[in-house]
Amino acid sequence: MSEPGVPFLSVTAHYIDSLDGKPQEWELKSEQLAFTIINSNHSGSNIGQILIETINNYNFHTKAVAFTIDPSGKDWIAGKHHVHCMEHALHLAVKHFIEDVYPTPASILIRNKTNEDDNNEVTNEVDNDEVTNFNVTNTMGKALALVWKSPQACTFFHKCCAAVNEPNLKLLKWIHTRWALFFAILECTLKLCKGVNRFIQLIDDSDKVPNLQSKTYGAFKLLAKECKKLELMHNMLQESANAQQSFSATHEPTVWHTIPVLKFLQQTWQNIARSLKFNDFSTAINSSINNLHKWYHKINETDVYFICLALDPNYKVAYAKSKWEPCDFDKDMRRLQNVFNTYYHCGSLPNAEPVVAAPSSLTHQGLYGHKLKDYLASPLKDIENIVAWWGHHFIQYPNISRIPKDYLAIQGSTVASE
């Protein structure tokens, strides 16, 4: 366990392997390759240096298909091998919403910066995500901090909750770099609403809790309209919390979630922004939508997202074909075909050079081109374990199956290392 304030970086490898003596029983596995102190700050150069050293130690130069990393390390990984941590991306979209509702001095400075391109904006967001003194509100954030600092106040709070028959839940501390924590704080606070009100009403008169200096706990009382506002914020952030959970699994593929989940979240937030009861939040919601839209377009920087979605027998290319512009869809179909051609000829990872270039005519006909078409044209499935499905269908699709054994091991989040 690390000392407080000492940053570490964990590097985890994910791969698909079969059980001993059962070559068709595929499983997604993981191994921790490094747990290293980060010298200085959480910058792209420091993260990149550790990642390069780890790759050298294990000789992964021609073995690794992709690297899932937060945007701070984007300059250290070739574009086609860089997979964004989507939980981090969703966290930044939520941050845009919160800072538009309750601007902090740091967020105002960020907005006032001009002449920054899209990549610089991402980097700045990451840097500020680490250093900003980020209070949710002057009421809620400070009240939580004060209760946390006093063991007597914590005990008194739990007694207040018990008196009104509310569950004995622990108030959460606001740490701005934790995924979806603000949503969890809201959910906890709303569940304990009666206990919170009783606490505020009684604590200043209690002789068992030390008095605050130059203020009272009653000053942090939330009015009815403020509680209603928190409920609406909770409803809006429920959608992003659900989306983040789809990337949190560590024993199943998650990259394929990226395209449908980001698209669905954008559409859901757009519908919420048009609702009359969310009028007060429409600007903040649109700020989140714009940020999310930026991340959605970044999936075109690599073929990983489209290929992993196509390798899910529940979706294949049907979703992208129905949602995307024809030119974008055709572009990624060519990427998929190129990867298939490469795997067919070299029988290994896509960054190895094929011995013989695949004739373009074989992308539509010939000895092997029809195999990919057969898979894509077959009916969609309704299965949960897509890794196991590909293992069981290895004989049916022997050439295609080399691709999911590499690509489906790629994770859409760095949660396994955190």
Tab-separated table of C-alpha atoms in Angstrom:
chain	number	residue	atom	x	y	z
A	1	MET	CA	0.000	0.000	0.000
A	2	SER	CA	1.428	3.383	-0.992
A	3	GLU	CA	2.030	6.267	1.378
A	4	PRO	CA	-0.521	9.100	1.203
A	5	GLY	CA	0.385	11.566	-1.523
A	6	VAL	CA	2.868	9.219	-3.230
A	7	PRO	CA	1.586	8.524	-6.770
A	8	PHE	CA	1.991	5.088	-8.331
A	9	LEU	CA	1.293	3.855	-11.844
A	10	SER	CA	-0.005	0.345	-12.421
A	11	VAL	CA	0.361	-1.336	-15.835
A	12	THR	CA	-1.954	-4.285	-16.490
A	13	ALA	CA	-1.891	-6.656	-19.464
A	14	HIS	CA	-5.135	-8.205	-20.719
A	15	TYR	CA	-5.117	-11.215	-22.989
A	16	ILE	CA	-7.361	-14.064	-24.115
A	17	ASP	CA	-6.184	-17.600	-23.482
A	18	SER	CA	-7.732	-21.059	-23.531
A	19	LEU	CA	-8.027	-23.487	-20.642
A	20	ASP	CA	-5.483	-26.291	-20.336
A	21	GLY	CA	-6.458	-29.145	-22.641
A	22	LYS	CA	-9.524	-27.221	-23.856
A	23	PRO	CA	-8.409	-25.031	-26.795
A	24	GLN	CA	-11.947	-23.831	-27.516
A	25	GLU	CA	-12.629	-22.672	-23.942
A	26	TRP	CA	-11.490	-19.045	-24.159
A	27	GLU	CA	-11.169	-16.723	-21.171
A	28	LEU	CA	-10.163	-13.092	-20.772
A	29	LYS	CA	-7.258	-12.898	-18.322
A	30	SER	CA	-5.075	-10.161	-16.879
A	31	GLU	CA	-1.671	-9.781	-15.244
A	32	GLN	CA	-0.143	-6.792	-13.473
A	33	LEU	CA	3.140	-5.941	-15.181
A	34	ALA	CA	4.246	-2.912	-13.193
A	35	PHE	CA	3.434	-0.936	-10.065
A	36	THR	CA	5.850	1.945	-10.135
A	37	ILE	CA	6.276	5.257	-8.330
A	38	ILE	CA	5.606	8.226	-10.606
A	39	ASN	CA	8.433	10.688	-10.120
A	40	SER	CA	7.181	14.277	-10.086
A	41	ASN	CA	3.617	14.807	-11.357
A	42	HIS	CA	0.987	12.787	-13.228
A	43	SER	CA	2.128	14.042	-16.630
A	44	GLY	CA	2.126	12.380	-20.016
A	45	SER	CA	5.920	12.256	-20.142
A	46	ASN	CA	6.195	10.488	-16.775
A	47	ILE	CA	3.442	8.000	-17.620
A	48	GLY	CA	4.884	7.425	-21.071
A	49	GLN	CA	8.364	6.745	-19.731
A	50	ILE	CA	7.089	4.065	-17.341
A	51	LEU	CA	5.007	2.492	-20.093
A	52	ILE	CA	7.993	2.371	-22.468
A	53	GLU	CA	10.174	0.790	-19.778
A	54	THR	CA	7.495	-1.845	-19.128
A	55	ILE	CA	7.200	-2.632	-22.846
A	56	ASN	CA	10.979	-3.027	-23.068
A	57	ASN	CA	11.116	-5.256	-19.990
A	58	TYR	CA	8.605	-7.704	-21.446
A	59	ASN	CA	9.596	-7.282	-25.104
A	60	PHE	CA	6.048	-6.337	-26.083
A	61	HIS	CA	7.025	-4.226	-29.083
A	62	THR	CA	5.396	-6.624	-31.573
A	63	LYS	CA	2.952	-8.297	-29.192
A	64	ALA	CA	0.755	-5.542	-27.828
A	65	VAL	CA	-2.201	-4.559	-30.009
A	66	ALA	CA	-3.292	-1.415	-28.146
A	67	PHE	CA	-2.774	0.584	-24.954
A	68	THR	CA	-5.668	1.963	-22.911
A	69	ILE	CA	-4.510	5.121	-21.184
A	70	ASP	CA	-5.904	8.487	-20.121
A	71	PRO	CA	-5.380	11.468	-22.469
A	72	SER	CA	-2.242	12.642	-20.661
A	73	GLY	CA	-0.320	9.787	-22.278
A	74	LYS	CA	-1.655	10.268	-25.799
A	75	ASP	CA	1.605	11.685	-27.203
A	76	TRP	CA	3.527	8.572	-26.149
A	77	ILE	CA	1.404	6.035	-28.003
A	78	ALA	CA	0.943	5.913	-31.778
A	79	GLY	CA	-2.586	6.984	-32.662
A	80	LYS	CA	-3.739	3.619	-34.003
A	81	HIS	CA	-2.568	1.890	-30.789
A	82	HIS	CA	-3.998	4.434	-28.335
A	83	VAL	CA	-7.361	3.631	-26.736
A	84	HIS	CA	-8.873	6.335	-24.547
A	85	CYS	CA	-9.997	5.471	-21.032
A	86	MET	CA	-13.709	6.071	-21.493
A	87	GLU	CA	-14.442	6.328	-17.782
A	88	HIS	CA	-12.025	9.251	-17.718
A	89	ALA	CA	-13.755	10.793	-20.740
A	90	LEU	CA	-17.167	10.473	-19.083
A	91	HIS	CA	-15.745	11.949	-15.896
A	92	LEU	CA	-14.617	15.022	-17.845
A	93	ALA	CA	-18.061	15.375	-19.435
A	94	VAL	CA	-19.639	15.310	-15.967
A	95	LYS	CA	-17.084	17.832	-14.779
A	96	HIS	CA	-18.205	20.219	-17.533
A	97	PHE	CA	-21.779	19.915	-16.267
A	98	ILE	CA	-20.905	20.514	-12.613
A	99	GLU	CA	-18.646	23.476	-13.323
A	100	ASP	CA	-21.337	25.097	-15.450
A	101	VAL	CA	-23.852	24.712	-12.626
A	102	TYR	CA	-21.436	25.861	-9.918
A	103	PRO	CA	-18.419	27.555	-11.559
A	104	THR	CA	-15.166	27.504	-9.621
A	105	PRO	CA	-12.414	30.081	-10.156
A	106	ALA	CA	-10.280	27.455	-11.884
A	107	SER	CA	-13.054	26.454	-14.274
A	108	ILE	CA	-13.658	30.090	-15.224
A	109	LEU	CA	-9.986	30.505	-16.063
A	110	ILE	CA	-10.085	27.395	-18.221
A	111	ARG	CA	-13.078	28.700	-20.165
A	112	ASN	CA	-11.406	32.058	-20.726
A	113	LYS	CA	-8.438	30.476	-22.467
A	114	THR	CA	-8.654	30.949	-26.204
A	115	ASN	CA	-6.957	29.735	-29.383
A	116	GLU	CA	-6.601	26.166	-28.095
A	117	ASP	CA	-7.120	23.287	-30.468
A	118	ASP	CA	-9.037	20.165	-29.522
A	119	ASN	CA	-6.005	18.142	-28.420
A	120	ASN	CA	-4.714	20.956	-26.226
A	121	GLU	CA	-8.123	21.205	-24.597
A	122	VAL	CA	-7.999	17.539	-23.678
A	123	THR	CA	-4.531	17.913	-22.167
A	124	ASN	CA	-5.557	20.992	-20.195
A	125	GLU	CA	-8.590	19.177	-18.858
A	126	VAL	CA	-6.434	16.325	-17.645
A	127	ASP	CA	-3.890	18.631	-16.002
A	128	ASN	CA	-6.567	20.622	-14.200
A	129	ASP	CA	-8.315	17.430	-13.201
A	130	GLU	CA	-5.313	16.749	-11.009
A	131	VAL	CA	-4.690	20.171	-9.461
A	132	THR	CA	-8.011	22.028	-9.240
A	133	ASN	CA	-9.400	22.625	-5.753
A	134	PHE	CA	-12.811	21.474	-6.888
A	135	ASN	CA	-15.750	22.188	-4.507
A	136	VAL	CA	-19.150	20.944	-5.565
A	137	THR	CA	-20.976	23.846	-3.914
A	138	ASN	CA	-20.181	26.269	-1.138
A	139	THR	CA	-22.911	24.579	0.850
A	140	MET	CA	-22.731	20.871	0.230
A	141	GLY	CA	-18.991	20.486	-0.305
A	142	LYS	CA	-17.976	22.448	2.792
A	143	ALA	CA	-20.648	20.831	4.960
A	144	LEU	CA	-19.384	17.361	4.062
A	145	ALA	CA	-15.801	18.428	4.793
A	146	LEU	CA	-16.748	19.791	8.217
A	147	VAL	CA	-18.618	16.646	9.222
A	148	TRP	CA	-15.753	14.473	8.025
A	149	LYS	CA	-13.264	16.417	10.190
A	150	SER	CA	-15.227	15.802	13.402
A	151	PRO	CA	-15.694	12.259	14.766
A	152	GLN	CA	-18.311	13.678	17.156
A	153	ALA	CA	-20.245	15.170	14.245
A	154	CYS	CA	-20.115	11.853	12.361
A	155	THR	CA	-21.484	10.003	15.411
A	156	PHE	CA	-24.220	12.595	15.883
A	157	PHE	CA	-25.175	12.312	12.216
A	158	HIS	CA	-25.606	8.527	12.430
A	159	LYS	CA	-27.806	8.941	15.522
A	160	CYS	CA	-29.972	11.441	13.624
A	161	CYS	CA	-30.404	8.970	10.757
A	162	ALA	CA	-31.319	6.164	13.168
A	163	ALA	CA	-33.920	8.384	14.843
A	164	VAL	CA	-35.797	8.785	11.549
A	165	ASN	CA	-35.316	5.127	10.513
A	166	GLU	CA	-32.863	5.821	7.728
A	167	PRO	CA	-30.045	3.391	6.826
A	168	ASN	CA	-26.675	3.682	8.530
A	169	LEU	CA	-24.785	4.907	5.493
A	170	LYS	CA	-21.490	6.753	5.627
A	171	LEU	CA	-21.359	10.225	4.134
A	172	LEU	CA	-18.967	10.237	1.213
A	173	LYS	CA	-16.016	12.576	1.003
A	174	TRP	CA	-15.751	14.634	-2.162
A	175	ILE	CA	-12.573	13.693	-4.085
A	176	HIS	CA	-12.772	15.208	-7.555
A	177	THR	CA	-10.525	12.688	-9.311
A	178	ARG	CA	-12.734	9.695	-8.442
A	179	TRP	CA	-15.070	8.421	-11.152
A	180	ALA	CA	-18.738	9.342	-10.710
A	181	LEU	CA	-18.189	10.306	-7.074
A	182	PHE	CA	-20.413	13.379	-7.226
A	183	PHE	CA	-23.311	11.199	-8.368
A	184	ALA	CA	-22.642	8.801	-5.478
A	185	ILE	CA	-22.552	11.740	-3.030
A	186	LEU	CA	-25.865	13.012	-4.341
A	187	GLU	CA	-27.445	9.575	-4.155
A	188	CYS	CA	-26.261	9.051	-0.582
A	189	THR	CA	-27.376	12.522	0.537
A	190	LEU	CA	-30.825	12.161	-1.038
A	191	LYS	CA	-31.310	8.744	0.570
A	192	LEU	CA	-30.505	10.291	3.953
A	193	CYS	CA	-32.497	13.478	3.410
A	194	LYS	CA	-34.516	13.212	6.651
A	195	GLY	CA	-31.418	12.424	8.653
A	196	VAL	CA	-29.552	15.349	7.102
A	197	ASN	CA	-32.390	17.738	7.980
A	198	ARG	CA	-32.550	16.468	11.566
A	199	PHE	CA	-28.775	16.779	11.867
A	200	ILE	CA	-28.836	20.412	10.699
A	201	GLN	CA	-31.716	21.290	13.046
A	202	LEU	CA	-30.219	19.788	16.214
A	203	ILE	CA	-26.422	19.769	16.014
A	204	ASP	CA	-25.748	23.393	16.931
A	205	ASP	CA	-27.589	22.869	20.253
A	206	SER	CA	-25.780	19.647	21.102
A	207	ASP	CA	-23.127	19.713	23.822
A	208	LYS	CA	-21.587	16.514	22.431
A	209	VAL	CA	-20.284	18.118	19.258
A	210	PRO	CA	-17.665	20.917	19.257
A	211	ASN	CA	-18.904	24.241	17.958
A	212	LEU	CA	-17.620	25.534	14.643
A	213	GLN	CA	-15.422	28.593	14.623
A	214	SER	CA	-17.220	31.760	13.402
A	215	LYS	CA	-20.079	29.765	11.846
A	216	THR	CA	-22.838	27.284	12.629
A	217	TYR	CA	-23.886	24.028	11.016
A	218	GLY	CA	-27.277	25.621	10.434
A	219	ALA	CA	-25.670	27.924	7.878
A	220	PHE	CA	-25.361	24.917	5.581
A	221	LYS	CA	-29.052	24.058	5.617
A	222	LEU	CA	-30.432	23.317	2.170
A	223	LEU	CA	-33.683	24.984	1.216
A	224	ALA	CA	-36.464	22.996	-0.433
A	225	LYS	CA	-35.682	24.502	-3.845
A	226	GLU	CA	-32.015	23.588	-3.401
A	227	CYS	CA	-32.910	19.990	-2.563
A	228	LYS	CA	-35.059	19.890	-5.696
A	229	LYS	CA	-32.105	21.143	-7.682
A	230	LEU	CA	-29.929	18.359	-6.300
A	231	GLU	CA	-32.590	15.806	-7.265
A	232	LEU	CA	-32.574	17.059	-10.860
A	233	MET	CA	-28.781	16.944	-10.959
A	234	HIS	CA	-28.946	13.388	-9.649
A	235	ASN	CA	-31.408	12.426	-12.407
A	236	MET	CA	-29.146	13.879	-15.076
A	237	LEU	CA	-25.971	12.271	-13.708
A	238	GLN	CA	-27.698	8.889	-13.319
A	239	GLU	CA	-27.258	8.428	-17.070
A	240	SER	CA	-23.507	9.029	-16.999
A	241	ALA	CA	-23.129	6.784	-13.947
A	242	ASN	CA	-24.869	3.978	-15.850
A	243	ALA	CA	-22.583	4.559	-18.824
A	244	GLN	CA	-19.466	4.450	-16.649
A	245	GLN	CA	-20.504	1.107	-15.193
A	246	SER	CA	-20.464	-0.445	-18.661
A	247	PHE	CA	-16.690	0.175	-18.800
A	248	SER	CA	-15.937	-1.032	-15.277
A	249	ALA	CA	-15.848	-4.784	-15.893
A	250	THR	CA	-12.383	-6.298	-15.742
A	251	HIS	CA	-13.145	-9.879	-16.815
A	252	GLU	CA	-15.025	-9.201	-20.029
A	253	PRO	CA	-14.471	-7.058	-23.141
A	254	THR	CA	-15.490	-3.421	-22.735
A	255	VAL	CA	-14.183	-1.492	-25.763
A	256	TRP	CA	-17.133	-2.581	-27.910
A	257	HIS	CA	-19.423	-0.612	-25.545
A	258	THR	CA	-17.858	2.678	-26.599
A	259	ILE	CA	-19.755	3.461	-29.808
A	260	PRO	CA	-23.320	2.579	-28.692
A	261	VAL	CA	-22.888	3.851	-25.121
A	262	LEU	CA	-21.501	7.290	-26.063
A	263	LYS	CA	-24.150	7.710	-28.753
A	264	PHE	CA	-26.968	6.703	-26.412
A	265	LEU	CA	-25.715	9.032	-23.665
A	266	GLN	CA	-25.543	11.963	-26.098
A	267	GLN	CA	-29.121	11.340	-27.243
A	268	THR	CA	-30.370	10.899	-23.672
A	269	TRP	CA	-28.761	14.134	-22.489
A	270	GLN	CA	-30.170	15.960	-25.527
A	271	ASN	CA	-33.655	14.783	-24.572
A	272	ILE	CA	-33.106	15.853	-20.966
A	273	ALA	CA	-31.870	19.296	-22.076
A	274	ARG	CA	-35.131	19.807	-24.001
A	275	SER	CA	-37.264	18.959	-20.959
A	276	LEU	CA	-38.889	21.975	-19.305
A	277	LYS	CA	-38.038	20.865	-15.768
A	278	PHE	CA	-34.333	20.962	-16.681
A	279	ASN	CA	-34.461	24.525	-18.055
A	280	ASP	CA	-32.130	25.801	-15.343
A	281	PHE	CA	-29.533	23.216	-16.380
A	282	SER	CA	-29.849	23.355	-20.166
A	283	THR	CA	-26.614	25.320	-20.667
A	284	ALA	CA	-24.675	23.008	-18.350
A	285	ILE	CA	-26.121	19.887	-19.998
A	286	ASN	CA	-25.219	21.197	-23.448
A	287	SER	CA	-21.696	21.829	-22.207
A	288	SER	CA	-21.458	18.144	-21.273
A	289	ILE	CA	-22.955	17.099	-24.600
A	290	ASN	CA	-20.387	19.159	-26.521
A	291	ASN	CA	-17.556	17.596	-24.541
A	292	LEU	CA	-18.977	14.110	-25.058
A	293	HIS	CA	-19.375	14.807	-28.775
A	294	LYS	CA	-15.660	15.559	-28.958
A	295	TRP	CA	-14.824	12.183	-27.410
A	296	TYR	CA	-17.229	10.398	-29.730
A	297	HIS	CA	-15.373	11.766	-32.744
A	298	LYS	CA	-12.026	10.704	-31.301
A	299	ILE	CA	-12.960	7.052	-31.735
A	300	ASN	CA	-12.126	7.491	-35.436
A	301	GLU	CA	-8.450	7.872	-34.552
A	302	THR	CA	-8.092	4.083	-34.341
A	303	ASP	CA	-9.802	1.033	-35.832
A	304	VAL	CA	-10.156	-0.620	-32.399
A	305	TYR	CA	-13.642	0.636	-31.500
A	306	PHE	CA	-15.351	-0.294	-34.757
A	307	ILE	CA	-13.619	-3.681	-35.024
A	308	CYS	CA	-14.453	-4.643	-31.437
A	309	LEU	CA	-18.089	-3.720	-32.049
A	310	ALA	CA	-18.103	-5.729	-35.286
A	311	LEU	CA	-16.645	-8.707	-33.395
A	312	ASP	CA	-19.569	-8.709	-30.967
A	313	PRO	CA	-22.035	-11.221	-32.454
A	314	ASN	CA	-24.875	-9.263	-30.821
A	315	TYR	CA	-24.118	-6.127	-32.869
A	316	LYS	CA	-21.635	-6.816	-35.677
A	317	VAL	CA	-21.889	-3.845	-38.084
A	318	ALA	CA	-25.672	-3.422	-37.949
A	319	TYR	CA	-25.550	-0.647	-35.331
A	320	ALA	CA	-22.891	1.426	-37.087
A	321	LYS	CA	-24.577	0.992	-40.468
A	322	SER	CA	-27.863	2.336	-39.133
A	323	LYS	CA	-26.365	5.229	-37.133
A	324	TRP	CA	-23.421	6.470	-39.193
A	325	GLU	CA	-23.083	8.373	-42.422
A	326	PRO	CA	-22.394	5.977	-45.352
A	327	CYS	CA	-18.943	7.443	-45.997
A	328	ASP	CA	-17.884	6.928	-42.341
A	329	PHE	CA	-19.283	3.418	-42.302
A	330	ASP	CA	-17.526	2.469	-45.561
A	331	LYS	CA	-14.243	3.851	-44.215
A	332	ASP	CA	-14.342	1.606	-41.151
A	333	MET	CA	-15.475	-1.384	-43.181
A	334	ARG	CA	-12.300	-0.984	-45.231
A	335	ARG	CA	-10.308	-0.854	-41.988
A	336	LEU	CA	-11.937	-4.079	-40.830
A	337	GLN	CA	-11.205	-5.760	-44.151
A	338	ASN	CA	-7.573	-4.611	-44.077
A	339	VAL	CA	-7.087	-6.048	-40.592
A	340	PHE	CA	-8.680	-9.307	-41.702
A	341	ASN	CA	-6.386	-9.481	-44.736
A	342	THR	CA	-3.343	-8.929	-42.542
A	343	TYR	CA	-4.301	-11.613	-40.036
A	344	TYR	CA	-5.100	-14.083	-42.792
A	345	HIS	CA	-1.674	-13.795	-44.405
A	346	CYS	CA	0.620	-13.453	-41.397
A	347	GLY	CA	-1.357	-15.402	-38.834
A	348	SER	CA	-0.216	-13.059	-36.066
A	349	LEU	CA	-0.636	-9.543	-34.795
A	350	PRO	CA	-1.704	-6.745	-37.125
A	351	ASN	CA	1.569	-4.826	-36.728
A	352	ALA	CA	3.504	-7.664	-38.376
A	353	GLU	CA	4.022	-7.277	-42.114
A	354	PRO	CA	2.201	-9.838	-44.287
A	355	VAL	CA	4.453	-11.923	-46.507
A	356	VAL	CA	2.228	-11.404	-49.543
A	357	ALA	CA	-0.109	-8.478	-50.046
A	358	ALA	CA	-3.745	-9.511	-50.286
A	359	PRO	CA	-5.244	-8.843	-53.741
A	360	SER	CA	-8.073	-6.352	-53.532
A	361	SER	CA	-10.353	-8.733	-55.404
A	362	LEU	CA	-10.213	-11.098	-52.457
A	363	THR	CA	-11.918	-8.584	-50.254
A	364	HIS	CA	-15.136	-9.519	-51.996
A	365	GLN	CA	-14.502	-12.993	-53.322
A	366	GLY	CA	-11.851	-15.727	-53.496
A	367	LEU	CA	-10.447	-18.255	-51.092
A	368	TYR	CA	-11.050	-16.453	-47.833
A	369	GLY	CA	-12.857	-13.162	-48.391
A	370	HIS	CA	-16.252	-14.795	-48.127
A	371	LYS	CA	-15.536	-15.954	-44.542
A	372	LEU	CA	-15.729	-12.434	-43.192
A	373	LYS	CA	-18.830	-11.747	-45.265
A	374	ASP	CA	-20.435	-14.951	-43.999
A	375	TYR	CA	-19.893	-13.933	-40.383
A	376	LEU	CA	-21.221	-10.401	-40.883
A	377	ALA	CA	-24.227	-11.645	-42.875
A	378	SER	CA	-25.268	-14.286	-40.339
A	379	PRO	CA	-28.115	-13.441	-37.904
A	380	LEU	CA	-27.328	-11.392	-34.813
A	381	LYS	CA	-27.015	-13.378	-31.594
A	382	ASP	CA	-28.229	-12.909	-28.039
A	383	ILE	CA	-25.301	-13.985	-25.906
A	384	GLU	CA	-23.506	-12.648	-22.834
A	385	ASN	CA	-19.991	-14.087	-23.068
A	386	ILE	CA	-18.659	-13.083	-26.473
A	387	VAL	CA	-15.132	-14.328	-25.688
A	388	ALA	CA	-16.469	-17.825	-24.993
A	389	TRP	CA	-18.611	-17.626	-28.154
A	390	TRP	CA	-15.573	-16.976	-30.347
A	391	GLY	CA	-13.705	-19.835	-28.717
A	392	HIS	CA	-16.564	-22.209	-29.491
A	393	HIS	CA	-16.732	-20.943	-33.092
A	394	PHE	CA	-13.010	-21.060	-33.779
A	395	ILE	CA	-13.404	-24.012	-36.163
A	396	GLN	CA	-16.265	-22.340	-38.026
A	397	TYR	CA	-14.303	-19.085	-38.443
A	398	PRO	CA	-10.635	-20.152	-38.097
A	399	ASN	CA	-9.147	-17.048	-39.767
A	400	ILE	CA	-11.489	-14.464	-38.310
A	401	SER	CA	-11.036	-15.890	-34.804
A	402	ARG	CA	-7.439	-14.704	-34.670
A	403	ILE	CA	-8.714	-11.132	-34.600
A	404	PRO	CA	-11.058	-11.333	-31.572
A	405	LYS	CA	-8.394	-13.213	-29.631
A	406	ASP	CA	-6.319	-10.016	-29.828
A	407	TYR	CA	-8.854	-7.212	-30.125
A	408	LEU	CA	-11.445	-8.323	-27.577
A	409	ALA	CA	-8.754	-8.325	-24.896
A	410	ILE	CA	-8.453	-4.535	-25.250
A	411	GLN	CA	-10.146	-2.693	-22.399
A	412	GLY	CA	-12.151	0.512	-22.662
A	413	SER	CA	-11.097	1.680	-19.207
A	414	THR	CA	-8.038	1.725	-16.967
A	415	VAL	CA	-10.120	0.574	-13.991
A	416	ALA	CA	-8.168	-2.710	-13.740
A	417	SER	CA	-5.015	-0.728	-12.945
A	418	GLU	CA	-6.700	1.579	-10.463
